[in-house]
PDB file of C-alpha atoms in Angstrom:
ATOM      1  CA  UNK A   1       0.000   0.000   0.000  1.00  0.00           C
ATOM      2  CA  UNK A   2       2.832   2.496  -0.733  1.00  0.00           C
ATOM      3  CA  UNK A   3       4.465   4.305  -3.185  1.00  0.00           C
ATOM      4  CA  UNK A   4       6.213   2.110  -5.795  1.00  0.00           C
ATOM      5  CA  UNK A   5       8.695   4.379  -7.738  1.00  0.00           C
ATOM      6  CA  UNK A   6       8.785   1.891 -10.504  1.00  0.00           C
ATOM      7  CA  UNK A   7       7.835   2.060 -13.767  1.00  0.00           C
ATOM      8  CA  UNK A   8       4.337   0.289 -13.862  1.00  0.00           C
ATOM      9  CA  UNK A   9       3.911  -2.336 -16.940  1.00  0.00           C
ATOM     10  CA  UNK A  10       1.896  -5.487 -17.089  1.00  0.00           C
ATOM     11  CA  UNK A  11       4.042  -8.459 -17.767  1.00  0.00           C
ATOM     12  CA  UNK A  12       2.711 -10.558 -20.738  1.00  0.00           C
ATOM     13  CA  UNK A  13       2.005 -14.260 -19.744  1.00  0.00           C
ATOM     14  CA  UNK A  14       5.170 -15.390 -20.393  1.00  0.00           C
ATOM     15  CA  UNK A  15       6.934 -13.153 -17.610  1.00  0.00           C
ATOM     16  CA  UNK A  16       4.234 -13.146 -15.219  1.00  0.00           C
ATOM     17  CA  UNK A  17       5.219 -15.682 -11.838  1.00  0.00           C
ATOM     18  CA  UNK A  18       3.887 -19.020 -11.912  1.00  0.00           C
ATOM     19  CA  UNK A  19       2.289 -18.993  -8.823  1.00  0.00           C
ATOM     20  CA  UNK A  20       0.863 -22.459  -7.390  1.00  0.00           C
ATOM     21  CA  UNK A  21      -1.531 -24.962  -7.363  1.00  0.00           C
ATOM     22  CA  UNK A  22      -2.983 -24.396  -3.728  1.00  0.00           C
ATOM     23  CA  UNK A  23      -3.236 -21.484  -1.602  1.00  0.00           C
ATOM     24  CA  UNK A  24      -0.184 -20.871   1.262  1.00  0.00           C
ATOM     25  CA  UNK A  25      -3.093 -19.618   3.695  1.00  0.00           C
ATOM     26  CA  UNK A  26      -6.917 -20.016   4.565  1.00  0.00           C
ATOM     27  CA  UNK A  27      -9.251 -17.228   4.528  1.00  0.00           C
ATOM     28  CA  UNK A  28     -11.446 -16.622   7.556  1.00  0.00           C
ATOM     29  CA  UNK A  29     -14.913 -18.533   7.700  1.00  0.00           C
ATOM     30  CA  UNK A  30     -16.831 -14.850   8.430  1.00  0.00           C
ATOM     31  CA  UNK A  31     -16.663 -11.330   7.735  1.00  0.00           C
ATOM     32  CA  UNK A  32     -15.643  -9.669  10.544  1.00  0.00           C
ATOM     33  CA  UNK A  33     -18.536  -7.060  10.117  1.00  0.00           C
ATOM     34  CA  UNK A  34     -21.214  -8.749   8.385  1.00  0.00           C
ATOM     35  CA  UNK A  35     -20.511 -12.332  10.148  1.00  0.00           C
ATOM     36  CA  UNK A  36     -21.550 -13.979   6.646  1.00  0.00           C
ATOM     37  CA  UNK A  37     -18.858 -16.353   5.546  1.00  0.00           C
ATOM     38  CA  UNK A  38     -16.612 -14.755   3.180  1.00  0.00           C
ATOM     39  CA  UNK A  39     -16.554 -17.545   0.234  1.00  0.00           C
ATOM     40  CA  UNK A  40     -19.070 -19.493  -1.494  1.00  0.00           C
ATOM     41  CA  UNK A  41     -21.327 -21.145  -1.963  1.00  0.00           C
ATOM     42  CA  UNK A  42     -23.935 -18.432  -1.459  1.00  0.00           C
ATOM     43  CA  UNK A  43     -27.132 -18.193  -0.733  1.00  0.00           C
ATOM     44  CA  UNK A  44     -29.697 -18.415  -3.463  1.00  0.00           C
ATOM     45  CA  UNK A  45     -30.460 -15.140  -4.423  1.00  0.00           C
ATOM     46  CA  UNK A  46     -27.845 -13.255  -4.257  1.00  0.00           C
ATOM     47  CA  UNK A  47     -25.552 -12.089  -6.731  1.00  0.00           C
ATOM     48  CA  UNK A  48     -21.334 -11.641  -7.365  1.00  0.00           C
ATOM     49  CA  UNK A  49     -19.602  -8.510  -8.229  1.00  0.00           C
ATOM     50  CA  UNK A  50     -16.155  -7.846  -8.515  1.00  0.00           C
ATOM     51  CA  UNK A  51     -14.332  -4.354  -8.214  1.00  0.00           C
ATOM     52  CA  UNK A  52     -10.785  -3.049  -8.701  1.00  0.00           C
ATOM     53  CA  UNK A  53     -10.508   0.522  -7.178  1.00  0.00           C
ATOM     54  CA  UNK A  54      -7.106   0.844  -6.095  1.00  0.00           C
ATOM     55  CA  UNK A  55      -5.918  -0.130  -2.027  1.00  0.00           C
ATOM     56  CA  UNK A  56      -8.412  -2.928  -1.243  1.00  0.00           C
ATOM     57  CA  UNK A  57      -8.271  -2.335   2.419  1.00  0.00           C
ATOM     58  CA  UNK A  58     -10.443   1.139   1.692  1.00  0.00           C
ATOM     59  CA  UNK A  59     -12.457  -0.436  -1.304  1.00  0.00           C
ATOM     60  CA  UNK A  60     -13.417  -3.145   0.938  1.00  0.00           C
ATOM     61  CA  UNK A  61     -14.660  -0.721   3.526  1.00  0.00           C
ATOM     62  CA  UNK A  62     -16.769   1.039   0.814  1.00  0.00           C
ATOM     63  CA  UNK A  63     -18.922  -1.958  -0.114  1.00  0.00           C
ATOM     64  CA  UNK A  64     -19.429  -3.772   3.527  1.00  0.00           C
ATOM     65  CA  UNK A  65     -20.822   0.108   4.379  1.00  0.00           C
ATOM     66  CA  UNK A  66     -23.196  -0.274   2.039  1.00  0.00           C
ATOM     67  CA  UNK A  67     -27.182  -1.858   3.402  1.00  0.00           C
ATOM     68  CA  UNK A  68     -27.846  -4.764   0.856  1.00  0.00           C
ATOM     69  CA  UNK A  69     -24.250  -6.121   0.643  1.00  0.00           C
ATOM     70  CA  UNK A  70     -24.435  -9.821   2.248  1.00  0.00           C
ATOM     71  CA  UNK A  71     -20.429  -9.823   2.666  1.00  0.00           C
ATOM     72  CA  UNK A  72     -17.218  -8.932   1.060  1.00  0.00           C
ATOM     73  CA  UNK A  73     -13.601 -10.257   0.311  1.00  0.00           C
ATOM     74  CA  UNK A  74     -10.449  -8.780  -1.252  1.00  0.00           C
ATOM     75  CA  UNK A  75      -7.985 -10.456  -3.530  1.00  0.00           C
ATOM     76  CA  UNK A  76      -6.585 -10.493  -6.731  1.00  0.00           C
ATOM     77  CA  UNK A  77      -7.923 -10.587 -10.338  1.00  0.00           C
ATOM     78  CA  UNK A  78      -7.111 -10.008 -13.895  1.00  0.00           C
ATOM     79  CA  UNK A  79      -3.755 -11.683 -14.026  1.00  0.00           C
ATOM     80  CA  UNK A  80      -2.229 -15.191 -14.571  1.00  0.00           C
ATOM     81  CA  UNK A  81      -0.187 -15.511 -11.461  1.00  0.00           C
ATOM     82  CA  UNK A  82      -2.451 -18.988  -9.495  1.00  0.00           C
ATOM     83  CA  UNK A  83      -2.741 -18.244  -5.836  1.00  0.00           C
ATOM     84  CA  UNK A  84      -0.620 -14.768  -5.418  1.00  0.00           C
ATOM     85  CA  UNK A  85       0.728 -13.630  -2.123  1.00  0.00           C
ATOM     86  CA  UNK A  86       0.430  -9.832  -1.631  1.00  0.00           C
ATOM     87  CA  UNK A  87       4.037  -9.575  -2.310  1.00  0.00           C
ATOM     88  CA  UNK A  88       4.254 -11.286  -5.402  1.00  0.00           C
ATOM     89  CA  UNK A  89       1.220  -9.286  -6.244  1.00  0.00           C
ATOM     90  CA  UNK A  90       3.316  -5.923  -5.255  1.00  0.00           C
ATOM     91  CA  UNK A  91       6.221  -7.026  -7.284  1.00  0.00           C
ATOM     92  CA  UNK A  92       4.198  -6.211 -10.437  1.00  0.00           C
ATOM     93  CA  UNK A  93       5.126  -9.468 -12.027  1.00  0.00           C
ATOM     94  CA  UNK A  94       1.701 -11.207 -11.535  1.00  0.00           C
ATOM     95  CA  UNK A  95      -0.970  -8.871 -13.633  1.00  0.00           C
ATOM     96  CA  UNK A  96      -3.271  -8.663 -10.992  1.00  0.00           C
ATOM     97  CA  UNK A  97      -5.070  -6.040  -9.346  1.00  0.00           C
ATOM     98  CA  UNK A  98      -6.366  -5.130  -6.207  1.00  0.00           C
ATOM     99  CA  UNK A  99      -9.541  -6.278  -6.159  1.00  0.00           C
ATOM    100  CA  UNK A 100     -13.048  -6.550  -4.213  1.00  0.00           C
ATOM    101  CA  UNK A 101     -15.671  -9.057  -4.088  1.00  0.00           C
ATOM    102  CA  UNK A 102     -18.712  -7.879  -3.257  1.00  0.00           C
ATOM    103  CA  UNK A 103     -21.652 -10.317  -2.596  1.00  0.00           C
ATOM    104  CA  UNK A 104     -25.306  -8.491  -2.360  1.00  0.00           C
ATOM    105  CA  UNK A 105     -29.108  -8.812  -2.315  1.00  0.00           C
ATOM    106  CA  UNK A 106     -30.392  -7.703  -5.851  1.00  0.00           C
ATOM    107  CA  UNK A 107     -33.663  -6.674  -4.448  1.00  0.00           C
ATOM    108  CA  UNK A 108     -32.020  -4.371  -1.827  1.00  0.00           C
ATOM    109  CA  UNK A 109     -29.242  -2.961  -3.797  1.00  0.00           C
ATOM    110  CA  UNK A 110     -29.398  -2.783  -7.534  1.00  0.00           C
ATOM    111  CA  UNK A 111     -25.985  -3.624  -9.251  1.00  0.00           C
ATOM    112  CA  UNK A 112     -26.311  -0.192 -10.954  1.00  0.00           C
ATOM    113  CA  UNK A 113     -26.067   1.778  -7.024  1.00  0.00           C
ATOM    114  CA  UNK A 114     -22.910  -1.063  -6.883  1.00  0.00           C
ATOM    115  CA  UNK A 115     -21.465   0.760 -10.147  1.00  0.00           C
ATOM    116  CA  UNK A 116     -21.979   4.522  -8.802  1.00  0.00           C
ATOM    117  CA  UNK A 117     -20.393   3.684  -5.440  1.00  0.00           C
ATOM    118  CA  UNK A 118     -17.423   2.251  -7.416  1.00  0.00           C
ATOM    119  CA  UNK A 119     -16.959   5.211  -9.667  1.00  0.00           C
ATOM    120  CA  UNK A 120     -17.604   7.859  -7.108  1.00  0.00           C
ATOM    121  CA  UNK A 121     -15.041   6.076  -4.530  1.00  0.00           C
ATOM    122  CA  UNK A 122     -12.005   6.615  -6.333  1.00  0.00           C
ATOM    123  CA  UNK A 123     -10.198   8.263  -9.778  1.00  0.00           C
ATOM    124  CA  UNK A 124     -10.941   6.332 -12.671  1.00  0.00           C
ATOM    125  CA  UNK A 125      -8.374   7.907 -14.815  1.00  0.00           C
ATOM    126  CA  UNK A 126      -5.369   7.326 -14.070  1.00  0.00           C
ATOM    127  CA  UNK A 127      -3.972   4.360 -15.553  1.00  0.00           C
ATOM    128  CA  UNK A 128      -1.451   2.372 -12.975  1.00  0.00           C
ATOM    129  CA  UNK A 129      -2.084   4.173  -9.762  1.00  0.00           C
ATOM    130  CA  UNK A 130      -4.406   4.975  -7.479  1.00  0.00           C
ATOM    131  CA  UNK A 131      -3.081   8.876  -6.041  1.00  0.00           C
ATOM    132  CA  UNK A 132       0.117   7.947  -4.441  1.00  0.00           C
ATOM    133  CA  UNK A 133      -0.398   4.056  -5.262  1.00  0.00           C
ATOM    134  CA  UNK A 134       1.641   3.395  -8.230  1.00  0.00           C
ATOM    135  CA  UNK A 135       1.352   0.226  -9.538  1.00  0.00           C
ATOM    136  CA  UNK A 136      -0.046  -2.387 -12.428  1.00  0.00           C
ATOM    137  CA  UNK A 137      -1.948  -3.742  -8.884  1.00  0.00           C
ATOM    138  CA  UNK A 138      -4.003   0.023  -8.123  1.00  0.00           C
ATOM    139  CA  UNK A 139      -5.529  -0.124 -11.737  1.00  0.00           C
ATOM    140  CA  UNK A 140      -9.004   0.165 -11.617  1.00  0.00           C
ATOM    141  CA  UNK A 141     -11.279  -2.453 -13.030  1.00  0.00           C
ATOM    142  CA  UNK A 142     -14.887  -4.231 -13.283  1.00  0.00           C
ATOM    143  CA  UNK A 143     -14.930  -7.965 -13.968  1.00  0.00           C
ATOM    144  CA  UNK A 144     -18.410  -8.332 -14.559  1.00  0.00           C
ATOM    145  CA  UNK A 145     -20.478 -12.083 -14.014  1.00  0.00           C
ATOM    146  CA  UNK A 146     -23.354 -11.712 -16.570  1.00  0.00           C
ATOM    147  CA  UNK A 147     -24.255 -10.573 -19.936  1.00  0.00           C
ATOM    148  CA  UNK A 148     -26.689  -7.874 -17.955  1.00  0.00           C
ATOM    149  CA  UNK A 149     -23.627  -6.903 -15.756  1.00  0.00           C
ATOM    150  CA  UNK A 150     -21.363  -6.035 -18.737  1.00  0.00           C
ATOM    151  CA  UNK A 151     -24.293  -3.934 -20.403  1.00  0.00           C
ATOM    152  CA  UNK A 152     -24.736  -1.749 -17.246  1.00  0.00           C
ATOM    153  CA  UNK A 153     -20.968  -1.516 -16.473  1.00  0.00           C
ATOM    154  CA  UNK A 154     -20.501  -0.411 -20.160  1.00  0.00           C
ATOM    155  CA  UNK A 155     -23.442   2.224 -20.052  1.00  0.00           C
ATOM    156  CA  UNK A 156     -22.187   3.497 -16.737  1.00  0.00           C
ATOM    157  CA  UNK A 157     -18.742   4.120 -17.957  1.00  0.00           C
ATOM    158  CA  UNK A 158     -19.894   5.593 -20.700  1.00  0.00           C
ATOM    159  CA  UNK A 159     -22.241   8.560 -18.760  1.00  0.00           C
ATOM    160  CA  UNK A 160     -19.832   8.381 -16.474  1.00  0.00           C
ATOM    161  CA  UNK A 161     -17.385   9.859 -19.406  1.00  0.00           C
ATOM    162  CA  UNK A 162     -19.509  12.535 -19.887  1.00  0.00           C
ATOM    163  CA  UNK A 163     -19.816  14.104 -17.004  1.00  0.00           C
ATOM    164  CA  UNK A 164     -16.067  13.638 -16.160  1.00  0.00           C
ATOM    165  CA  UNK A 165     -15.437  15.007 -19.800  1.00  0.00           C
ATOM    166  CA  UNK A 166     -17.487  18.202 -18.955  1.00  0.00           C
ATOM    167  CA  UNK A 167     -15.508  18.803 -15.180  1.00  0.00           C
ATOM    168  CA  UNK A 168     -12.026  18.875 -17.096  1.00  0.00           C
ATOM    169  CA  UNK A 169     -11.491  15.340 -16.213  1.00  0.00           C
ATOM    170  CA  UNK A 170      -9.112  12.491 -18.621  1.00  0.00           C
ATOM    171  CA  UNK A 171     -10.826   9.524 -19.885  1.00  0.00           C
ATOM    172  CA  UNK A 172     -11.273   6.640 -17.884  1.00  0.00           C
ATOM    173  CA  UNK A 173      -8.760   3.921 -17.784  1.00  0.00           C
ATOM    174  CA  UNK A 174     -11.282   1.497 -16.344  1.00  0.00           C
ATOM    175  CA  UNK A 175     -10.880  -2.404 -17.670  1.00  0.00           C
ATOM    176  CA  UNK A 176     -14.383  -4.206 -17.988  1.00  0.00           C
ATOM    177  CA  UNK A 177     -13.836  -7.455 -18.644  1.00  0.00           C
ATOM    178  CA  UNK A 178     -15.997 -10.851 -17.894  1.00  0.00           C
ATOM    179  CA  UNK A 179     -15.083 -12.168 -14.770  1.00  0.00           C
ATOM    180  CA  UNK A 180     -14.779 -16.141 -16.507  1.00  0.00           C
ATOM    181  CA  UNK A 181     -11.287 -16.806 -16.848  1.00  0.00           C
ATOM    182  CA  UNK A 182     -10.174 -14.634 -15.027  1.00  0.00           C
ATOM    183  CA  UNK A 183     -10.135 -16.260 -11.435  1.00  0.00           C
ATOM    184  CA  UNK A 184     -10.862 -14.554  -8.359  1.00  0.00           C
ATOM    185  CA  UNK A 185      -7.790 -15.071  -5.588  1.00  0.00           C
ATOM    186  CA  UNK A 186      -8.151 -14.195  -2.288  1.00  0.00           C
ATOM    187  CA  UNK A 187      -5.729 -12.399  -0.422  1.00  0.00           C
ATOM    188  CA  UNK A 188      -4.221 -13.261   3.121  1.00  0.00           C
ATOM    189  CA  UNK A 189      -6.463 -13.462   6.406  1.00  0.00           C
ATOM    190  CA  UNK A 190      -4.647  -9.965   7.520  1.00  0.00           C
ATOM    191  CA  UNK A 191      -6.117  -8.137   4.877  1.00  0.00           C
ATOM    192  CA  UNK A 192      -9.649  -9.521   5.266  1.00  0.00           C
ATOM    193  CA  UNK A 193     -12.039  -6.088   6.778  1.00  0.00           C
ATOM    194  CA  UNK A 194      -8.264  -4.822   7.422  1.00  0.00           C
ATOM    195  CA  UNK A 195     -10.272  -1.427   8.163  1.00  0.00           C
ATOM    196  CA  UNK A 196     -12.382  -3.103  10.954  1.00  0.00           C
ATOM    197  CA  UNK A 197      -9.300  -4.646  12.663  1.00  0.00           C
ATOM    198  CA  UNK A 198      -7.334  -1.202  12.058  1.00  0.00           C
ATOM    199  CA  UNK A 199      -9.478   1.683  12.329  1.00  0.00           C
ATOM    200  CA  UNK A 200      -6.812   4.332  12.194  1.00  0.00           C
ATOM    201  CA  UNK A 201      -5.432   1.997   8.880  1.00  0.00           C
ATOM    202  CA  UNK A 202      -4.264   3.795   5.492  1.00  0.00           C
ATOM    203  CA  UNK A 203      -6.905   3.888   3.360  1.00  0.00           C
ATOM    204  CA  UNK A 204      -5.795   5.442   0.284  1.00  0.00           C
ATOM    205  CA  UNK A 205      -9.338   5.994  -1.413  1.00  0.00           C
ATOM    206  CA  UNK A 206     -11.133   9.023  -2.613  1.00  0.00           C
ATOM    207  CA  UNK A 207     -12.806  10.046  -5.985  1.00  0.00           C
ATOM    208  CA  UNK A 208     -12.648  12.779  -8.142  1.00  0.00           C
ATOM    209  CA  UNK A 209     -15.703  15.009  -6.398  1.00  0.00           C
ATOM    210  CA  UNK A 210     -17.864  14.056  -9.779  1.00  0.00           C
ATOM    211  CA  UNK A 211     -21.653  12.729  -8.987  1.00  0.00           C
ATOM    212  CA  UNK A 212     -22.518   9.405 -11.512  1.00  0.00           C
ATOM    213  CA  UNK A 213     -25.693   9.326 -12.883  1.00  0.00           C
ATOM    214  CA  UNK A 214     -27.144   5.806 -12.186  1.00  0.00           C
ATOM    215  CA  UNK A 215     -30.311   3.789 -13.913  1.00  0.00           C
ATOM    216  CA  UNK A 216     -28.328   3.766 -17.092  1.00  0.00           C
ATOM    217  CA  UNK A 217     -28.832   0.608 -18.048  1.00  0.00           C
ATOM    218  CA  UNK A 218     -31.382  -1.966 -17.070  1.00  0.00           C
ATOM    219  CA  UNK A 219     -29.938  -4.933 -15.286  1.00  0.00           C
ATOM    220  CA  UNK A 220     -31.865  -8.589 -15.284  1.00  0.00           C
ATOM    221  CA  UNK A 221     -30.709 -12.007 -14.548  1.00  0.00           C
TER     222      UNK A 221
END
């Protein structure tokens, strides 16, 4: 969660670490806030989203705030490294980001509200950091479960664009990409809720000041 002075750049698959075939650590059994277990199965009903918003100990923080989310869990996504540790995931070398799995009830919080909370909660624009995370790890990102999910990320980025475009803002560096294939790891017990354990933590998060308009897109099924 600090400042990496080196040159950010995705390694291809080639470079990336190998990783390994079974985790070096167990995640809890429950969220330390929620007290729902923190991997699946899940209850019937409820639905998967997965966020990349820079330092997951904030972005975690963000969603298990929010009334509708059943329970959280950070890792790493969008690379090729099997079952990262945080430091090979620091070392740049593994193509994964930071990342946030947020379980929720549909009919209490619509994925779209999910989507506005994400853009709002940090700066979309720029690239391999997150402020003064620098990184290939702090990129921002949606890996999205459904057909429906990719339409509404899409359409969110999109008005999102708009209104950043008209505040003086960059364009958005977000990646949304399906979520299959690209497997969800999750990161070491310490950095499960690490806000709840450490109140007075880092946190790293904040957004650009710009409202997103939600309800752009319908989401079903």
């Amino acid at each position: 969660m600090f400042l990496n002075r080196r040159t950010p750049e995705l390694p291809t698959p080639e470079q990336a670490l190998r990783g390994r075939p079974v985790p070096e650590f167990t995640v809890p059994s429950r969220h330390t806030v929620l007290g729902n277990p923190l991997v699946g199965p899940y209850p019937e009903g409820l639905e998967v989203a997965d966020f990349a918003l820079g330092c997951f100990w904030g972005a975690e923080r963000k969603f298990w705030q929010t009334e509708g989310v059943w329970t959280t869990l950070v890792g790493y996504q969008g690379g090729y490294t099997e079952n990262p540790s945080y430091e090979e995931a620091c070392s740049g070398m593994t193509g994964h980001t930071e990342a946030v799995r947020v379980v929720f009830d549909p009919a209490v919080v619509p994925y779209t509200e999910l989507l506005k909370l994400f853009w709002e909660s940090h700066n979309p624009t720029q690239g391999f950091r997150q402020g003064n995370d620098v990184g290939t790890q702090y990129r921002s990102a949606i890996h999205t479960h459904s057909p429906a999910q990719a339409a509404a990320a899409d359409a969110s980025r999109e008005a999102y664009q708009k209104v950043l475009t008209a505040s003086g803002h960059k364009e958005i560096t977000t990646e949304i990409l399906p979520a299959e294939g690209r497997p969800f790891w999750p990161a070491e017990a310490y950095h499960q809720q690490y806000l709840d354990k450490n109140p007075g933590g880092y946190c790293g998060i904040g957004g650009t000041g710009v409202s997103c308009p939600i309800g752009v897109a319908p989401v079903e099924g």
